[in-house]
């Protein structure tokens, strides 16, 4: 059972470039989300999805897009990378309907130069 | 707006020296409070969910408790392998979690 798989693990981008961070889960979880983690700021929610075809914004959505065409996959797109998007990105999934704990991926460390 | 504050930011203990981490929260309609452990370079790992005031959960040397305003993570006779960052999060609506900034625990041998 792979859980939540994130790729790539590391990425360096130049300012203005675009890229997609991949996230896949094999637990048939309805809920998926993207967080960024920065020193002194904790985990902040970027976007989330409660099921295929449904997405919504979190607290820091600007500069990011998401889509959810299948239950398993929830990619995060950076449209035009900026140095302020340098961070560690985590994808997480859970069942819905009750207060279930999230399962997190191992993260993507992104540096924008 | 849901808020979670963890203290202290960092804690150094000697092996065997018991202590507690604090998580204070402000939320409208708590559905669940979560504790996670995060090791360097890894994603958070789920530890506990607490649902109502007075509830307690235990796992090895860790014990989590919950009141109406805060949660404590008690660490009894810690070992160096307990060194990690411990994160607290609350869930009020839907499945969204609001996280605190974490407490970085170091246990020296």
mmCIF file of C-alpha atoms in Angstrom:
data_model
loop_
_atom_site.group_PDB
_atom_site.id
_atom_site.type_symbol
_atom_site.label_atom_id
_atom_site.label_comp_id
_atom_site.label_asym_id
_atom_site.label_seq_id
_atom_site.Cartn_x
_atom_site.Cartn_y
_atom_site.Cartn_z
ATOM 1 C CA UNK A 1 0.000 0.000 0.000
ATOM 2 C CA UNK A 2 1.789 3.127 -1.242
ATOM 3 C CA UNK A 3 -0.386 5.710 0.565
ATOM 4 C CA UNK A 4 0.231 9.225 -0.805
ATOM 5 C CA UNK A 5 2.938 9.581 -3.440
ATOM 6 C CA UNK A 6 4.420 12.957 -4.382
ATOM 7 C CA UNK A 7 6.758 13.681 -7.258
ATOM 8 C CA UNK A 8 9.274 15.163 -7.697
ATOM 9 C CA UNK A 9 11.029 15.223 -4.296
ATOM 10 C CA UNK A 10 13.201 18.193 -5.242
ATOM 11 C CA UNK A 11 12.868 20.876 -7.911
ATOM 12 C CA UNK A 12 14.659 24.084 -8.826
ATOM 13 C CA UNK A 13 12.810 26.556 -11.054
ATOM 14 C CA UNK A 14 13.690 29.870 -12.554
ATOM 15 C CA UNK A 15 11.389 32.819 -11.921
ATOM 16 C CA UNK A 16 8.542 32.771 -14.433
ATOM 17 C CA UNK A 17 8.711 29.066 -15.227
ATOM 18 C CA UNK A 18 5.691 26.838 -14.728
ATOM 19 C CA UNK A 19 5.524 23.313 -13.410
ATOM 20 C CA UNK A 20 3.182 20.700 -11.958
ATOM 21 C CA UNK A 21 3.649 18.925 -8.652
ATOM 22 C CA UNK A 22 2.115 15.478 -8.777
ATOM 23 C CA UNK A 23 0.135 13.794 -5.993
ATOM 24 C CA UNK A 24 -1.488 10.360 -6.119
ATOM 25 C CA UNK A 25 -3.182 8.256 -3.437
ATOM 26 C CA UNK A 26 -4.319 4.646 -3.543
ATOM 27 C CA UNK A 27 -6.594 4.604 -0.482
ATOM 28 C CA UNK A 28 -9.781 5.719 -2.268
ATOM 29 C CA UNK A 29 -9.867 8.864 -0.129
ATOM 30 C CA UNK A 30 -12.420 11.470 -1.143
ATOM 31 C CA UNK A 31 -10.594 14.443 0.389
ATOM 32 C CA UNK A 32 -7.239 15.677 -0.912
ATOM 33 C CA UNK A 33 -5.355 18.856 -0.162
ATOM 34 C CA UNK A 34 -2.142 20.759 -0.758
ATOM 35 C CA UNK A 35 -0.197 22.538 1.976
ATOM 36 C CA UNK A 36 2.965 24.560 1.955
ATOM 37 C CA UNK A 37 5.290 24.571 4.941
ATOM 38 C CA UNK A 38 7.553 27.528 5.652
ATOM 39 C CA UNK A 39 9.756 28.161 8.697
ATOM 40 C CA UNK A 40 7.849 29.997 11.422
ATOM 41 C CA UNK A 41 4.526 29.774 9.561
ATOM 42 C CA UNK A 42 3.489 26.167 9.927
ATOM 43 C CA UNK A 43 1.407 24.328 7.361
ATOM 44 C CA UNK A 44 -0.842 26.551 5.269
ATOM 45 C CA UNK A 45 -3.634 25.241 3.065
ATOM 46 C CA UNK A 46 -3.346 26.110 -0.636
ATOM 47 C CA UNK A 47 -6.208 24.215 -2.309
ATOM 48 C CA UNK A 48 -8.363 21.252 -1.459
ATOM 49 C CA UNK A 49 -10.860 18.871 -3.047
ATOM 50 C CA UNK A 50 -13.726 16.879 -1.553
ATOM 51 C CA UNK A 51 -14.094 14.638 -4.583
ATOM 52 C CA UNK A 52 -13.489 14.257 -8.307
ATOM 53 C CA UNK A 53 -14.507 17.404 -10.174
ATOM 54 C CA UNK A 54 -14.725 19.540 -7.006
ATOM 55 C CA UNK A 55 -11.971 21.900 -5.845
ATOM 56 C CA UNK A 56 -11.828 24.961 -3.608
ATOM 57 C CA UNK A 57 -9.341 27.517 -2.352
ATOM 58 C CA UNK A 58 -7.535 27.426 0.951
ATOM 59 C CA UNK A 59 -5.856 30.322 2.714
ATOM 60 C CA UNK A 60 -2.962 30.899 0.252
ATOM 61 C CA UNK A 61 -4.242 30.003 -3.257
ATOM 62 C CA UNK A 62 -2.714 32.817 -5.324
ATOM 63 C CA UNK A 63 -0.298 31.620 -8.010
ATOM 64 C CA UNK A 64 -1.506 28.013 -7.866
ATOM 65 C CA UNK A 65 -4.096 25.998 -9.782
ATOM 66 C CA UNK A 66 -5.502 22.542 -9.134
ATOM 67 C CA UNK A 67 -7.822 20.069 -10.814
ATOM 68 C CA UNK A 68 -9.306 16.746 -9.715
ATOM 69 C CA UNK A 69 -10.284 14.618 -12.698
ATOM 70 C CA UNK A 70 -9.967 11.308 -10.806
ATOM 71 C CA UNK A 71 -10.272 10.244 -7.166
ATOM 72 C CA UNK A 72 -6.614 9.195 -7.113
ATOM 73 C CA UNK A 73 -4.818 12.269 -8.506
ATOM 74 C CA UNK A 74 -4.619 15.886 -7.383
ATOM 75 C CA UNK A 75 -1.897 17.838 -9.237
ATOM 76 C CA UNK A 76 -0.796 21.325 -8.175
ATOM 77 C CA UNK A 77 0.233 23.731 -10.934
ATOM 78 C CA UNK A 78 2.492 26.730 -10.470
ATOM 79 C CA UNK A 79 1.566 29.114 -13.260
ATOM 80 C CA UNK A 80 4.540 31.495 -13.183
ATOM 81 C CA UNK A 81 6.962 30.659 -10.390
ATOM 82 C CA UNK A 82 8.105 33.402 -8.016
ATOM 83 C CA UNK A 83 10.816 33.322 -5.305
ATOM 84 C CA UNK A 84 8.026 33.653 -2.704
ATOM 85 C CA UNK A 85 6.865 30.176 -3.734
ATOM 86 C CA UNK A 86 10.083 28.620 -2.480
ATOM 87 C CA UNK A 87 8.791 26.176 0.108
ATOM 88 C CA UNK A 88 8.152 22.549 0.964
ATOM 89 C CA UNK A 89 4.861 21.318 -0.450
ATOM 90 C CA UNK A 90 2.841 18.513 1.070
ATOM 91 C CA UNK A 91 -0.120 16.657 -0.352
ATOM 92 C CA UNK A 92 -2.525 15.007 2.087
ATOM 93 C CA UNK A 93 -5.625 12.853 1.809
ATOM 94 C CA UNK A 94 -8.343 11.542 4.092
ATOM 95 C CA UNK A 95 -11.802 10.069 4.172
ATOM 96 C CA UNK A 96 -14.652 12.542 4.564
ATOM 97 C CA UNK A 97 -17.711 12.636 6.795
ATOM 98 C CA UNK A 98 -15.926 12.402 10.132
ATOM 99 C CA UNK A 99 -12.789 13.810 11.714
ATOM 100 C CA UNK A 100 -10.283 11.442 10.162
ATOM 101 C CA UNK A 101 -6.557 11.963 10.356
ATOM 102 C CA UNK A 102 -4.779 12.944 7.173
ATOM 103 C CA UNK A 103 -2.217 10.791 5.414
ATOM 104 C CA UNK A 104 0.606 12.969 4.109
ATOM 105 C CA UNK A 105 3.023 12.480 1.271
ATOM 106 C CA UNK A 106 6.762 12.861 1.811
ATOM 107 C CA UNK A 107 6.842 16.360 0.310
ATOM 108 C CA UNK A 108 8.365 18.296 -2.593
ATOM 109 C CA UNK A 109 11.107 20.788 -1.807
ATOM 110 C CA UNK A 110 10.829 23.612 -4.357
ATOM 111 C CA UNK A 111 13.356 26.376 -4.850
ATOM 112 C CA UNK A 112 12.617 29.295 -7.172
ATOM 113 C CA UNK A 113 15.661 31.339 -8.190
ATOM 114 C CA UNK B 1 -11.286 32.210 12.068
ATOM 115 C CA UNK B 2 -9.823 29.038 13.567
ATOM 116 C CA UNK B 3 -6.555 29.537 15.434
ATOM 117 C CA UNK B 4 -4.045 27.101 16.886
ATOM 118 C CA UNK B 5 -1.100 28.136 19.078
ATOM 119 C CA UNK B 6 1.545 25.680 20.222
ATOM 120 C CA UNK B 7 4.045 26.149 23.019
ATOM 121 C CA UNK B 8 6.882 26.026 23.586
ATOM 122 C CA UNK B 9 8.387 26.527 20.118
ATOM 123 C CA UNK B 10 11.308 24.299 21.083
ATOM 124 C CA UNK B 11 11.978 21.976 24.010
ATOM 125 C CA UNK B 12 15.158 20.180 25.013
ATOM 126 C CA UNK B 13 14.900 17.249 27.432
ATOM 127 C CA UNK B 14 17.283 14.739 28.866
ATOM 128 C CA UNK B 15 16.454 11.104 28.237
ATOM 129 C CA UNK B 16 13.924 10.043 30.887
ATOM 130 C CA UNK B 17 12.859 13.618 31.721
ATOM 131 C CA UNK B 18 9.068 13.781 31.320
ATOM 132 C CA UNK B 19 7.331 16.926 30.074
ATOM 133 C CA UNK B 20 4.270 18.262 28.228
ATOM 134 C CA UNK B 21 3.608 20.149 25.022
ATOM 135 C CA UNK B 22 0.689 22.573 24.829
ATOM 136 C CA UNK B 23 -1.807 23.290 22.036
ATOM 137 C CA UNK B 24 -4.295 26.117 22.605
ATOM 138 C CA UNK B 25 -7.089 26.523 20.113
ATOM 139 C CA UNK B 26 -9.945 28.820 19.155
ATOM 140 C CA UNK B 27 -12.521 27.226 16.914
ATOM 141 C CA UNK B 28 -16.238 27.382 16.334
ATOM 142 C CA UNK B 29 -17.591 23.885 16.715
ATOM 143 C CA UNK B 30 -14.659 21.516 17.180
ATOM 144 C CA UNK B 31 -15.060 18.269 15.261
ATOM 145 C CA UNK B 32 -11.631 16.902 16.120
ATOM 146 C CA UNK B 33 -8.155 17.802 17.384
ATOM 147 C CA UNK B 34 -5.190 16.012 15.860
ATOM 148 C CA UNK B 35 -1.587 15.441 16.866
ATOM 149 C CA UNK B 36 1.080 14.650 14.289
ATOM 150 C CA UNK B 37 4.777 13.859 14.486
ATOM 151 C CA UNK B 38 7.119 15.198 11.789
ATOM 152 C CA UNK B 39 10.698 14.030 11.320
ATOM 153 C CA UNK B 40 13.163 16.171 9.331
ATOM 154 C CA UNK B 41 12.639 15.867 5.572
ATOM 155 C CA UNK B 42 9.434 13.863 5.932
ATOM 156 C CA UNK B 43 5.704 14.456 5.913
ATOM 157 C CA UNK B 44 3.712 14.631 9.152
ATOM 158 C CA UNK B 45 2.717 11.272 10.609
ATOM 159 C CA UNK B 46 -0.665 10.901 12.313
ATOM 160 C CA UNK B 47 -0.580 10.173 16.062
ATOM 161 C CA UNK B 48 -3.966 10.858 17.685
ATOM 162 C CA UNK B 49 -7.451 12.264 17.187
ATOM 163 C CA UNK B 50 -9.377 13.672 20.164
ATOM 164 C CA UNK B 51 -13.062 14.473 19.755
ATOM 165 C CA UNK B 52 -14.379 15.871 23.035
ATOM 166 C CA UNK B 53 -13.233 17.476 26.281
ATOM 167 C CA UNK B 54 -12.040 14.937 28.799
ATOM 168 C CA UNK B 55 -10.902 12.447 26.204
ATOM 169 C CA UNK B 56 -7.436 10.879 26.464
ATOM 170 C CA UNK B 57 -5.419 8.748 24.033
ATOM 171 C CA UNK B 58 -2.136 6.911 24.648
ATOM 172 C CA UNK B 59 0.554 5.436 22.437
ATOM 173 C CA UNK B 60 3.784 4.128 23.945
ATOM 174 C CA UNK B 61 5.358 7.084 25.832
ATOM 175 C CA UNK B 62 2.842 9.627 24.505
ATOM 176 C CA UNK B 63 -0.474 10.615 26.036
ATOM 177 C CA UNK B 64 -2.784 13.257 24.563
ATOM 178 C CA UNK B 65 -5.505 15.007 26.539
ATOM 179 C CA UNK B 66 -8.184 17.527 25.576
ATOM 180 C CA UNK B 67 -10.067 20.325 27.338
ATOM 181 C CA UNK B 68 -12.447 22.886 25.857
ATOM 182 C CA UNK B 69 -9.590 25.314 25.169
ATOM 183 C CA UNK B 70 -6.391 23.285 24.874
ATOM 184 C CA UNK B 71 -4.734 19.952 24.400
ATOM 185 C CA UNK B 72 -1.610 18.554 25.994
ATOM 186 C CA UNK B 73 0.801 15.988 24.657
ATOM 187 C CA UNK B 74 2.493 14.376 27.643
ATOM 188 C CA UNK B 75 5.788 12.597 27.040
ATOM 189 C CA UNK B 76 6.768 10.149 29.753
ATOM 190 C CA UNK B 77 10.415 9.064 30.097
ATOM 191 C CA UNK B 78 11.312 10.169 26.563
ATOM 192 C CA UNK B 79 14.016 8.538 24.475
ATOM 193 C CA UNK B 80 16.238 10.140 21.801
ATOM 194 C CA UNK B 81 14.053 8.547 19.091
ATOM 195 C CA UNK B 82 11.161 10.722 20.308
ATOM 196 C CA UNK B 83 13.016 13.752 18.936
ATOM 197 C CA UNK B 84 10.828 15.340 16.244
ATOM 198 C CA UNK B 85 8.505 18.261 15.615
ATOM 199 C CA UNK B 86 5.034 17.707 17.035
ATOM 200 C CA UNK B 87 2.145 19.401 15.245
ATOM 201 C CA UNK B 88 -1.346 20.095 16.529
ATOM 202 C CA UNK B 89 -4.325 20.718 14.222
ATOM 203 C CA UNK B 90 -8.056 21.360 14.611
ATOM 204 C CA UNK B 91 -10.963 20.501 12.372
ATOM 205 C CA UNK B 92 -14.151 22.552 12.562
ATOM 206 C CA UNK B 93 -15.903 22.409 9.182
ATOM 207 C CA UNK B 94 -15.781 19.817 6.441
ATOM 208 C CA UNK B 95 -12.408 18.102 6.284
ATOM 209 C CA UNK B 96 -10.149 21.171 6.493
ATOM 210 C CA UNK B 97 -7.457 21.192 9.169
ATOM 211 C CA UNK B 98 -5.853 24.290 10.692
ATOM 212 C CA UNK B 99 -2.334 23.612 11.991
ATOM 213 C CA UNK B 100 -0.225 25.189 14.683
ATOM 214 C CA UNK B 101 3.427 25.989 14.050
ATOM 215 C CA UNK B 102 4.664 23.006 15.981
ATOM 216 C CA UNK B 103 6.977 22.243 18.901
ATOM 217 C CA UNK B 104 10.460 21.013 18.062
ATOM 218 C CA UNK B 105 11.416 18.404 20.654
ATOM 219 C CA UNK B 106 15.007 17.290 21.194
ATOM 220 C CA UNK B 107 15.769 14.461 23.614
ATOM 221 C CA UNK B 108 19.421 14.145 24.544
ATOM 222 C CA UNK B 109 20.893 10.783 25.592
#
